[in-house]
Amino acid sequence: MPCEDFSYSLMKAMAGSEDGLEEIKDCRSFLREEVTELKERLTLAKASIKELHALPVAIRKHGLDEVDLVKLAMFEVSRRAERAFPTGEEIRGKRLLGRALGTERTFLLIAYCEGCRGERQGSLRNSMGYFVQLDEVIIAEITLGDRAKVIAELEELIR
Amino acid sequence: MKIKLHELTISGDMFPHSESEEDQFYELSALVLDELFTSQPREVEVTEGSILLGSVLASKNVFGVLENVSLFPFQPRHRYSSGDVTSVVSESLTMALLKDVFKVDLRKVVPGRTAKFVGAFTDLYVPPESLGELERVFEGRRALFVEIRGSATGRGMYEKAERAFRTLEAVRYPRAFGMVSFVTRGSIGLVYVR
């Protein structure tokens, strides 16, 4: 089912994974048909009220429930994400594929590791920084460190 | 990192929803806010990794969030505090709270702050199956909508609360659950709306 694990796909796409970007694109094409009508209904609902506090009932009267609003928001977020990713400079390790945002020695690393499992976090020993793993996504904030060394150390820590 | 957490549960029925009712959002939000921050706080633990995860899902490009979070309570008051930093810090801290204290699955949430121009959506949506321990707080399993407001100075909190509850009610009414998170210098206040 598309649009499941939405923010997980977002993070994967940010790291430069093809899978993540594909999931987001699937989600958007899945929602595309419905969204036009939902948007029209929301505009009508907003135009029908004189005072702001009547919005909740007006939205329901025009046949929108909270799930429809989630669909609208998901569509917009995925539209922005699809155009934006991936950004940053690509870094490749043996298992890791990542994107670094920042300068040579101070950067934010968002990496993707296919097939990795588990939740881990901790600080790095050979460079100054902190990392966190959520299954296939690894995020590290490096305050001082060499890119190659950071990648090498992360590959030891993550499984 | 230790955080002081104020909590309050209210019923969503107290807010006006239709034209026949009087618009009392400001008065009610002010009451809720006063009640919230005079309650006895409990201390919770948030890990750095969760804050880092939250900062990647936040709506603005602010880097070095870990430093910013730890400096947040100690900002010098003679200068303006950055609104961008405040909003990213509050979003990251709220997501870290959800993950560490309530065991919400951050993989399934939808960060909605970048899509607020839709006109009726909250900062975060948590699907019913990943509520975690919030199921016990709300005594049920339904979709959860989270509004996040932050202020480093404490100024303008009443207006922020009013706007938060307005948006929340537009999306939440009548069945789903809602939550408003107020991130201030010293503590975080969570209002559960049922």
mmCIF file of C-alpha atoms in Angstrom:
data_model
loop_
_atom_site.group_PDB
_atom_site.id
_atom_site.type_symbol
_atom_site.label_atom_id
_atom_site.label_comp_id
_atom_site.label_asym_id
_atom_site.label_seq_id
_atom_site.Cartn_x
_atom_site.Cartn_y
_atom_site.Cartn_z
ATOM 1 C CA MET A 1 0.000 0.000 0.000
ATOM 2 C CA PRO A 2 1.475 3.372 -0.982
ATOM 3 C CA CYS A 3 1.906 6.230 1.486
ATOM 4 C CA GLU A 4 2.630 3.881 4.355
ATOM 5 C CA ASP A 5 5.813 4.784 6.273
ATOM 6 C CA PHE A 6 5.622 8.257 4.807
ATOM 7 C CA SER A 7 8.342 10.015 6.774
ATOM 8 C CA TYR A 8 10.580 6.947 6.483
ATOM 9 C CA SER A 9 10.371 7.229 2.694
ATOM 10 C CA LEU A 10 11.079 10.936 3.005
ATOM 11 C CA MET A 11 14.256 10.268 4.962
ATOM 12 C CA LYS A 12 15.337 7.548 2.547
ATOM 13 C CA ALA A 13 14.835 9.894 -0.385
ATOM 14 C CA MET A 14 16.814 12.554 1.426
ATOM 15 C CA ALA A 15 19.701 10.091 1.722
ATOM 16 C CA GLY A 16 19.641 9.586 -2.027
ATOM 17 C CA SER A 17 18.000 6.163 -2.161
ATOM 18 C CA GLU A 18 16.109 5.344 -5.364
ATOM 19 C CA ASP A 19 13.607 3.252 -3.389
ATOM 20 C CA GLY A 20 12.637 6.139 -1.166
ATOM 21 C CA LEU A 21 12.081 8.494 -4.079
ATOM 22 C CA GLU A 22 10.072 5.811 -5.869
ATOM 23 C CA GLU A 23 7.825 5.327 -2.821
ATOM 24 C CA ILE A 24 7.126 9.035 -2.665
ATOM 25 C CA LYS A 25 6.310 9.151 -6.376
ATOM 26 C CA ASP A 26 3.965 6.176 -5.986
ATOM 27 C CA CYS A 27 2.249 7.908 -3.115
ATOM 28 C CA ARG A 28 1.690 11.050 -5.154
ATOM 29 C CA SER A 29 0.316 9.270 -8.204
ATOM 30 C CA PHE A 30 -1.924 7.220 -5.904
ATOM 31 C CA LEU A 31 -3.434 10.392 -4.462
ATOM 32 C CA ARG A 32 -3.480 12.513 -7.618
ATOM 33 C CA GLU A 33 -6.999 11.680 -8.811
ATOM 34 C CA GLU A 34 -8.746 12.321 -5.527
ATOM 35 C CA VAL A 35 -6.920 15.460 -4.570
ATOM 36 C CA THR A 36 -8.356 17.860 -7.170
ATOM 37 C CA GLU A 37 -11.879 17.273 -5.944
ATOM 38 C CA LEU A 38 -10.912 17.421 -2.294
ATOM 39 C CA LYS A 39 -9.196 20.754 -2.855
ATOM 40 C CA GLU A 40 -12.292 22.210 -4.517
ATOM 41 C CA ARG A 41 -14.460 21.093 -1.638
ATOM 42 C CA LEU A 42 -12.104 22.661 0.893
ATOM 43 C CA THR A 43 -12.139 25.959 -0.995
ATOM 44 C CA LEU A 44 -15.961 25.883 -1.070
ATOM 45 C CA ALA A 45 -16.096 25.109 2.642
ATOM 46 C CA LYS A 46 -13.821 28.039 3.406
ATOM 47 C CA ALA A 47 -15.847 30.399 1.230
ATOM 48 C CA SER A 48 -19.118 29.363 2.858
ATOM 49 C CA ILE A 49 -18.352 30.680 6.337
ATOM 50 C CA LYS A 50 -18.509 34.210 7.672
ATOM 51 C CA GLU A 51 -16.707 33.604 10.934
ATOM 52 C CA LEU A 52 -13.534 31.609 11.430
ATOM 53 C CA HIS A 53 -14.740 29.445 14.299
ATOM 54 C CA ALA A 54 -17.405 27.800 12.110
ATOM 55 C CA LEU A 55 -14.757 26.097 9.956
ATOM 56 C CA PRO A 56 -14.858 22.637 11.618
ATOM 57 C CA VAL A 57 -18.548 22.077 10.922
ATOM 58 C CA ALA A 58 -18.351 23.696 7.469
ATOM 59 C CA ILE A 59 -15.567 21.328 6.415
ATOM 60 C CA ARG A 60 -17.578 18.300 7.566
ATOM 61 C CA LYS A 61 -20.719 19.599 5.812
ATOM 62 C CA HIS A 62 -18.838 19.656 2.527
ATOM 63 C CA GLY A 63 -18.035 15.987 2.946
ATOM 64 C CA LEU A 64 -14.412 16.144 4.058
ATOM 65 C CA ASP A 65 -13.214 14.142 7.023
ATOM 66 C CA GLU A 66 -9.806 14.085 8.681
ATOM 67 C CA VAL A 67 -8.496 11.335 6.393
ATOM 68 C CA ASP A 68 -9.177 13.520 3.341
ATOM 69 C CA LEU A 69 -7.237 16.375 4.917
ATOM 70 C CA VAL A 70 -4.315 14.021 5.557
ATOM 71 C CA LYS A 71 -4.404 12.998 1.897
ATOM 72 C CA LEU A 72 -4.292 16.644 0.811
ATOM 73 C CA ALA A 73 -1.302 17.382 3.026
ATOM 74 C CA MET A 74 0.521 14.190 2.007
ATOM 75 C CA PHE A 75 0.081 15.146 -1.635
ATOM 76 C CA GLU A 76 1.578 18.578 -1.113
ATOM 77 C CA VAL A 77 4.482 17.338 0.985
ATOM 78 C CA SER A 78 5.347 14.631 -1.542
ATOM 79 C CA ARG A 79 5.096 17.135 -4.390
ATOM 80 C CA ARG A 80 7.704 19.326 -2.729
ATOM 81 C CA ALA A 81 9.869 16.345 -1.810
ATOM 82 C CA GLU A 82 9.814 14.881 -5.295
ATOM 83 C CA ARG A 83 11.275 18.041 -6.798
ATOM 84 C CA ALA A 84 13.807 18.665 -4.048
ATOM 85 C CA PHE A 85 15.609 15.362 -3.559
ATOM 86 C CA PRO A 86 18.339 14.399 -3.530
ATOM 87 C CA THR A 87 20.457 17.344 -2.434
ATOM 88 C CA GLY A 88 23.999 17.616 -1.166
ATOM 89 C CA GLU A 89 27.204 15.901 -2.080
ATOM 90 C CA GLU A 90 27.132 12.155 -2.583
ATOM 91 C CA ILE A 91 29.297 9.929 -0.402
ATOM 92 C CA ARG A 92 29.741 6.207 -0.959
ATOM 93 C CA GLY A 93 31.054 3.640 1.438
ATOM 94 C CA LYS A 94 31.056 -0.150 1.163
ATOM 95 C CA ARG A 95 27.474 -0.453 2.396
ATOM 96 C CA LEU A 96 26.462 3.146 2.979
ATOM 97 C CA LEU A 97 25.148 5.596 0.432
ATOM 98 C CA GLY A 98 24.857 9.065 1.822
ATOM 99 C CA ARG A 99 24.500 12.754 1.287
ATOM 100 C CA ALA A 100 26.531 15.316 3.185
ATOM 101 C CA LEU A 101 25.214 18.818 3.737
ATOM 102 C CA GLY A 102 27.751 21.325 4.946
ATOM 103 C CA THR A 103 31.430 22.107 4.737
ATOM 104 C CA GLU A 104 34.422 19.803 4.396
ATOM 105 C CA ARG A 105 34.713 18.986 8.096
ATOM 106 C CA THR A 106 31.448 20.167 9.630
ATOM 107 C CA PHE A 107 28.371 18.586 8.128
ATOM 108 C CA LEU A 108 25.099 16.739 8.472
ATOM 109 C CA LEU A 109 25.176 13.254 7.004
ATOM 110 C CA ILE A 110 22.015 11.481 5.907
ATOM 111 C CA ALA A 111 22.813 7.962 4.804
ATOM 112 C CA TYR A 112 21.023 4.880 3.560
ATOM 113 C CA CYS A 113 22.111 1.325 4.269
ATOM 114 C CA GLU A 114 20.195 -1.361 2.462
ATOM 115 C CA GLY A 115 19.054 -4.246 4.641
ATOM 116 C CA CYS A 116 20.224 -2.768 7.944
ATOM 117 C CA ARG A 117 17.996 -3.296 10.950
ATOM 118 C CA GLY A 118 17.672 -1.908 14.443
ATOM 119 C CA GLU A 119 17.692 1.317 16.358
ATOM 120 C CA ARG A 120 21.074 2.557 17.529
ATOM 121 C CA GLN A 121 22.569 5.826 18.605
ATOM 122 C CA GLY A 122 25.735 7.137 20.129
ATOM 123 C CA SER A 123 28.718 9.376 19.659
ATOM 124 C CA LEU A 124 31.611 8.724 17.312
ATOM 125 C CA ARG A 125 35.078 7.972 18.659
ATOM 126 C CA ASN A 126 37.408 9.074 15.862
ATOM 127 C CA SER A 127 35.595 12.302 15.086
ATOM 128 C CA MET A 128 33.352 14.688 16.955
ATOM 129 C CA GLY A 129 29.754 13.896 16.243
ATOM 130 C CA TYR A 130 26.596 12.047 17.081
ATOM 131 C CA PHE A 131 24.750 9.476 15.030
ATOM 132 C CA VAL A 132 21.366 7.764 15.074
ATOM 133 C CA GLN A 133 20.088 4.773 13.127
ATOM 134 C CA LEU A 134 16.454 3.976 12.411
ATOM 135 C CA ASP A 135 16.533 0.744 10.422
ATOM 136 C CA GLU A 136 17.876 1.659 6.970
ATOM 137 C CA VAL A 137 18.309 5.362 7.670
ATOM 138 C CA ILE A 138 21.377 6.780 9.407
ATOM 139 C CA ILE A 139 21.684 10.411 10.412
ATOM 140 C CA ALA A 140 24.869 11.884 11.808
ATOM 141 C CA GLU A 141 25.698 15.388 12.869
ATOM 142 C CA ILE A 142 29.430 15.919 12.644
ATOM 143 C CA THR A 143 30.972 18.955 14.319
ATOM 144 C CA LEU A 144 34.540 18.026 13.401
ATOM 145 C CA GLY A 145 35.619 15.102 11.293
ATOM 146 C CA ASP A 146 36.898 13.748 8.027
ATOM 147 C CA ARG A 147 34.265 12.345 5.666
ATOM 148 C CA ALA A 148 36.069 9.122 4.853
ATOM 149 C CA LYS A 149 36.821 8.420 8.516
ATOM 150 C CA VAL A 150 33.218 9.102 9.547
ATOM 151 C CA ILE A 151 31.874 6.709 6.911
ATOM 152 C CA ALA A 152 34.400 4.014 7.890
ATOM 153 C CA GLU A 153 33.485 4.275 11.559
ATOM 154 C CA LEU A 154 29.756 4.277 10.885
ATOM 155 C CA GLU A 155 30.058 1.088 8.855
ATOM 156 C CA GLU A 156 31.627 -0.640 11.845
ATOM 157 C CA LEU A 157 28.931 0.567 14.213
ATOM 158 C CA ILE A 158 25.902 -0.246 12.116
ATOM 159 C CA ARG A 159 24.506 -3.622 11.248
ATOM 160 C CA MET B 1 18.557 15.214 28.251
ATOM 161 C CA LYS B 2 16.004 15.801 31.020
ATOM 162 C CA ILE B 3 12.842 17.777 30.296
ATOM 163 C CA LYS B 4 10.081 19.046 32.531
ATOM 164 C CA LEU B 5 6.714 17.999 31.164
ATOM 165 C CA HIS B 6 3.355 19.554 32.034
ATOM 166 C CA GLU B 7 0.266 17.638 30.981
ATOM 167 C CA LEU B 8 -3.436 18.404 30.757
ATOM 168 C CA THR B 9 -6.341 16.521 29.234
ATOM 169 C CA ILE B 10 -9.324 18.468 27.929
ATOM 170 C CA SER B 11 -12.434 17.666 25.931
ATOM 171 C CA GLY B 12 -12.666 19.066 22.411
ATOM 172 C CA ASP B 13 -16.384 19.748 22.913
ATOM 173 C CA MET B 14 -15.612 22.859 24.927
ATOM 174 C CA PHE B 15 -14.529 24.740 21.798
ATOM 175 C CA PRO B 16 -17.098 26.278 19.436
ATOM 176 C CA HIS B 17 -17.507 24.472 16.107
ATOM 177 C CA SER B 18 -20.432 26.060 14.286
ATOM 178 C CA GLU B 19 -21.769 29.498 13.490
ATOM 179 C CA SER B 20 -24.547 29.267 16.090
ATOM 180 C CA GLU B 21 -21.985 29.218 18.901
ATOM 181 C CA GLU B 22 -20.057 32.189 20.194
ATOM 182 C CA ASP B 23 -16.400 32.539 19.231
ATOM 183 C CA GLN B 24 -14.608 32.002 22.529
ATOM 184 C CA PHE B 25 -11.375 30.504 21.268
ATOM 185 C CA TYR B 26 -9.131 33.147 22.788
ATOM 186 C CA GLU B 27 -10.635 33.001 26.284
ATOM 187 C CA LEU B 28 -10.715 29.202 26.326
ATOM 188 C CA SER B 29 -7.148 28.835 25.044
ATOM 189 C CA ALA B 30 -5.907 31.294 27.662
ATOM 190 C CA LEU B 31 -7.666 29.292 30.384
ATOM 191 C CA VAL B 32 -6.174 26.035 29.125
ATOM 192 C CA LEU B 33 -2.681 27.533 28.946
ATOM 193 C CA ASP B 34 -2.839 28.939 32.487
ATOM 194 C CA GLU B 35 -4.132 25.649 33.840
ATOM 195 C CA LEU B 36 -1.424 23.725 31.963
ATOM 196 C CA PHE B 37 1.590 25.620 33.225
ATOM 197 C CA THR B 38 0.421 25.786 36.839
ATOM 198 C CA SER B 39 0.143 21.999 36.997
ATOM 199 C CA GLN B 40 2.782 19.832 38.634
ATOM 200 C CA PRO B 41 5.396 18.814 36.025
ATOM 201 C CA ARG B 42 7.006 15.399 35.719
ATOM 202 C CA GLU B 43 10.535 14.824 34.523
ATOM 203 C CA VAL B 44 11.153 12.809 31.365
ATOM 204 C CA GLU B 45 14.252 11.764 29.481
ATOM 205 C CA VAL B 46 14.845 12.501 25.803
ATOM 206 C CA THR B 47 17.823 11.118 23.891
ATOM 207 C CA GLU B 48 19.997 13.123 21.519
ATOM 208 C CA GLY B 49 19.419 10.703 18.660
ATOM 209 C CA SER B 50 15.679 11.222 18.699
ATOM 210 C CA ILE B 51 16.163 14.983 18.580
ATOM 211 C CA LEU B 52 18.467 14.501 15.589
ATOM 212 C CA LEU B 53 15.846 12.344 13.855
ATOM 213 C CA GLY B 54 13.192 14.932 14.601
ATOM 214 C CA SER B 55 15.316 17.738 13.215
ATOM 215 C CA VAL B 56 15.560 15.991 9.845
ATOM 216 C CA LEU B 57 11.761 15.829 9.655
ATOM 217 C CA ALA B 58 11.328 19.437 10.803
ATOM 218 C CA SER B 59 10.075 22.084 8.418
ATOM 219 C CA LYS B 60 13.049 24.413 8.178
ATOM 220 C CA ASN B 61 16.677 24.169 7.171
ATOM 221 C CA VAL B 62 18.440 24.732 10.454
ATOM 222 C CA PHE B 63 21.609 22.766 11.096
ATOM 223 C CA GLY B 64 23.314 22.117 14.390
ATOM 224 C CA VAL B 65 20.003 21.494 16.095
ATOM 225 C CA LEU B 66 21.600 19.558 18.954
ATOM 226 C CA GLU B 67 23.577 22.633 20.031
ATOM 227 C CA ASN B 68 20.563 24.835 19.537
ATOM 228 C CA VAL B 69 18.386 22.590 21.672
ATOM 229 C CA SER B 70 20.848 22.587 24.547
ATOM 230 C CA LEU B 71 21.319 26.358 24.310
ATOM 231 C CA PHE B 72 17.592 27.066 24.016
ATOM 232 C CA PRO B 73 16.910 27.700 27.749
ATOM 233 C CA PHE B 74 19.997 29.895 28.143
ATOM 234 C CA GLN B 75 19.504 32.364 25.318
ATOM 235 C CA PRO B 76 20.459 35.926 26.270
ATOM 236 C CA ARG B 77 17.313 37.981 26.486
ATOM 237 C CA HIS B 78 18.615 41.312 25.257
ATOM 238 C CA ARG B 79 18.487 40.150 21.633
ATOM 239 C CA TYR B 80 15.691 38.697 19.558
ATOM 240 C CA SER B 81 15.644 34.940 19.370
ATOM 241 C CA SER B 82 15.400 33.488 15.897
ATOM 242 C CA GLY B 83 11.953 32.309 14.908
ATOM 243 C CA ASP B 84 13.358 29.660 12.593
ATOM 244 C CA VAL B 85 15.513 28.159 15.307
ATOM 245 C CA THR B 86 12.623 28.271 17.752
ATOM 246 C CA SER B 87 10.303 26.432 15.418
ATOM 247 C CA VAL B 88 12.853 23.764 14.505
ATOM 248 C CA VAL B 89 13.817 23.242 18.151
ATOM 249 C CA SER B 90 10.168 22.893 19.159
ATOM 250 C CA GLU B 91 9.416 20.476 16.335
ATOM 251 C CA SER B 92 12.472 18.339 17.056
ATOM 252 C CA LEU B 93 11.805 18.229 20.796
ATOM 253 C CA THR B 94 8.163 17.291 20.287
ATOM 254 C CA MET B 95 9.059 14.481 17.900
ATOM 255 C CA ALA B 96 11.737 13.251 20.301
ATOM 256 C CA LEU B 97 9.162 13.276 23.115
ATOM 257 C CA LEU B 98 6.732 11.272 21.013
ATOM 258 C CA LYS B 99 9.422 8.728 20.190
ATOM 259 C CA ASP B 100 11.125 8.329 23.560
ATOM 260 C CA VAL B 101 8.356 8.885 26.094
ATOM 261 C CA PHE B 102 5.331 7.583 24.195
ATOM 262 C CA LYS B 103 7.034 5.070 21.833
ATOM 263 C CA VAL B 104 5.388 6.502 18.731
ATOM 264 C CA ASP B 105 6.729 5.032 15.493
ATOM 265 C CA LEU B 106 8.333 8.036 13.762
ATOM 266 C CA ARG B 107 8.486 6.160 10.463
ATOM 267 C CA LYS B 108 4.772 6.462 9.889
ATOM 268 C CA VAL B 109 4.102 10.072 10.860
ATOM 269 C CA VAL B 110 3.381 12.785 8.302
ATOM 270 C CA PRO B 111 5.157 16.099 8.917
ATOM 271 C CA GLY B 112 2.698 18.693 7.665
ATOM 272 C CA ARG B 113 4.184 22.046 8.473
ATOM 273 C CA THR B 114 5.494 22.534 4.936
ATOM 274 C CA ALA B 115 1.974 21.921 3.620
ATOM 275 C CA LYS B 116 0.173 24.339 5.892
ATOM 276 C CA PHE B 117 -0.858 26.418 2.889
ATOM 277 C CA VAL B 118 -3.481 23.738 2.235
ATOM 278 C CA GLY B 119 -5.371 25.697 4.861
ATOM 279 C CA ALA B 120 -6.507 22.996 7.209
ATOM 280 C CA PHE B 121 -3.745 20.794 8.483
ATOM 281 C CA THR B 122 -1.698 20.443 11.635
ATOM 282 C CA ASP B 123 2.060 20.227 12.097
ATOM 283 C CA LEU B 124 2.123 16.469 12.483
ATOM 284 C CA TYR B 125 -0.174 13.552 11.836
ATOM 285 C CA VAL B 126 0.206 10.238 13.638
ATOM 286 C CA PRO B 127 -1.754 7.312 12.150
ATOM 287 C CA PRO B 128 -3.894 5.273 14.579
ATOM 288 C CA GLU B 129 -1.779 2.101 14.402
ATOM 289 C CA SER B 130 1.402 3.796 15.638
ATOM 290 C CA LEU B 131 0.067 5.645 18.681
ATOM 291 C CA GLY B 132 2.198 3.558 21.033
ATOM 292 C CA GLU B 133 1.679 4.395 24.684
ATOM 293 C CA LEU B 134 -0.493 7.365 23.805
ATOM 294 C CA GLU B 135 -3.299 4.817 23.467
ATOM 295 C CA ARG B 136 -3.411 4.681 27.241
ATOM 296 C CA VAL B 137 -3.413 8.453 27.594
ATOM 297 C CA PHE B 138 -6.295 8.876 25.166
ATOM 298 C CA GLU B 139 -8.006 5.592 26.078
ATOM 299 C CA GLY B 140 -8.575 4.607 22.495
ATOM 300 C CA ARG B 141 -7.016 4.181 19.100
ATOM 301 C CA ARG B 142 -7.788 6.878 16.555
ATOM 302 C CA ALA B 143 -5.849 9.223 14.331
ATOM 303 C CA LEU B 144 -3.843 11.843 16.209
ATOM 304 C CA PHE B 145 -3.118 15.377 15.072
ATOM 305 C CA VAL B 146 -0.344 17.337 16.740
ATOM 306 C CA GLU B 147 0.075 21.110 16.763
ATOM 307 C CA ILE B 148 3.475 22.459 17.776
ATOM 308 C CA ARG B 149 4.129 25.945 19.111
ATOM 309 C CA GLY B 150 7.370 27.220 20.515
ATOM 310 C CA SER B 151 8.448 30.421 22.204
ATOM 311 C CA ALA B 152 11.823 31.265 23.630
ATOM 312 C CA THR B 153 10.677 34.450 25.323
ATOM 313 C CA GLY B 154 7.191 33.396 26.393
ATOM 314 C CA ARG B 155 5.738 36.412 24.629
ATOM 315 C CA GLY B 156 2.639 35.968 22.480
ATOM 316 C CA MET B 157 1.839 32.548 23.897
ATOM 317 C CA TYR B 158 -1.883 33.239 24.234
ATOM 318 C CA GLU B 159 -2.220 34.225 20.583
ATOM 319 C CA LYS B 160 -0.198 31.199 19.554
ATOM 320 C CA ALA B 161 -2.393 28.935 21.664
ATOM 321 C CA GLU B 162 -5.531 30.399 20.116
ATOM 322 C CA ARG B 163 -4.279 29.798 16.572
ATOM 323 C CA ALA B 164 -3.130 26.305 17.468
ATOM 324 C CA PHE B 165 -6.514 25.292 18.855
ATOM 325 C CA ARG B 166 -8.340 26.837 15.875
ATOM 326 C CA THR B 167 -6.339 24.800 13.351
ATOM 327 C CA LEU B 168 -6.497 21.696 15.487
ATOM 328 C CA GLU B 169 -10.277 21.813 15.842
ATOM 329 C CA ALA B 170 -10.758 22.336 12.094
ATOM 330 C CA VAL B 171 -8.861 19.122 11.410
ATOM 331 C CA ARG B 172 -9.698 17.037 14.472
ATOM 332 C CA TYR B 173 -13.444 17.597 14.846
ATOM 333 C CA PRO B 174 -15.410 15.464 15.697
ATOM 334 C CA ARG B 175 -13.810 12.038 16.108
ATOM 335 C CA ALA B 176 -10.015 12.121 16.001
ATOM 336 C CA PHE B 177 -7.596 12.909 18.822
ATOM 337 C CA GLY B 178 -5.560 16.066 19.099
ATOM 338 C CA MET B 179 -2.492 17.235 20.932
ATOM 339 C CA VAL B 180 -0.934 20.666 21.299
ATOM 340 C CA SER B 181 2.676 20.935 22.338
ATOM 341 C CA PHE B 182 3.940 24.212 23.782
ATOM 342 C CA VAL B 183 7.712 24.358 23.936
ATOM 343 C CA THR B 184 9.039 27.073 26.241
ATOM 344 C CA ARG B 185 12.455 27.863 27.741
ATOM 345 C CA GLY B 186 12.208 25.699 30.805
ATOM 346 C CA SER B 187 9.567 23.107 30.074
ATOM 347 C CA ILE B 188 7.201 21.545 27.578
ATOM 348 C CA GLY B 189 3.417 21.570 27.963
ATOM 349 C CA LEU B 190 1.261 18.936 26.331
ATOM 350 C CA VAL B 191 -2.506 19.372 26.005
ATOM 351 C CA TYR B 192 -4.402 16.224 25.056
ATOM 352 C CA VAL B 193 -7.676 16.953 23.274
ATOM 353 C CA ARG B 194 -10.242 14.181 23.149
#
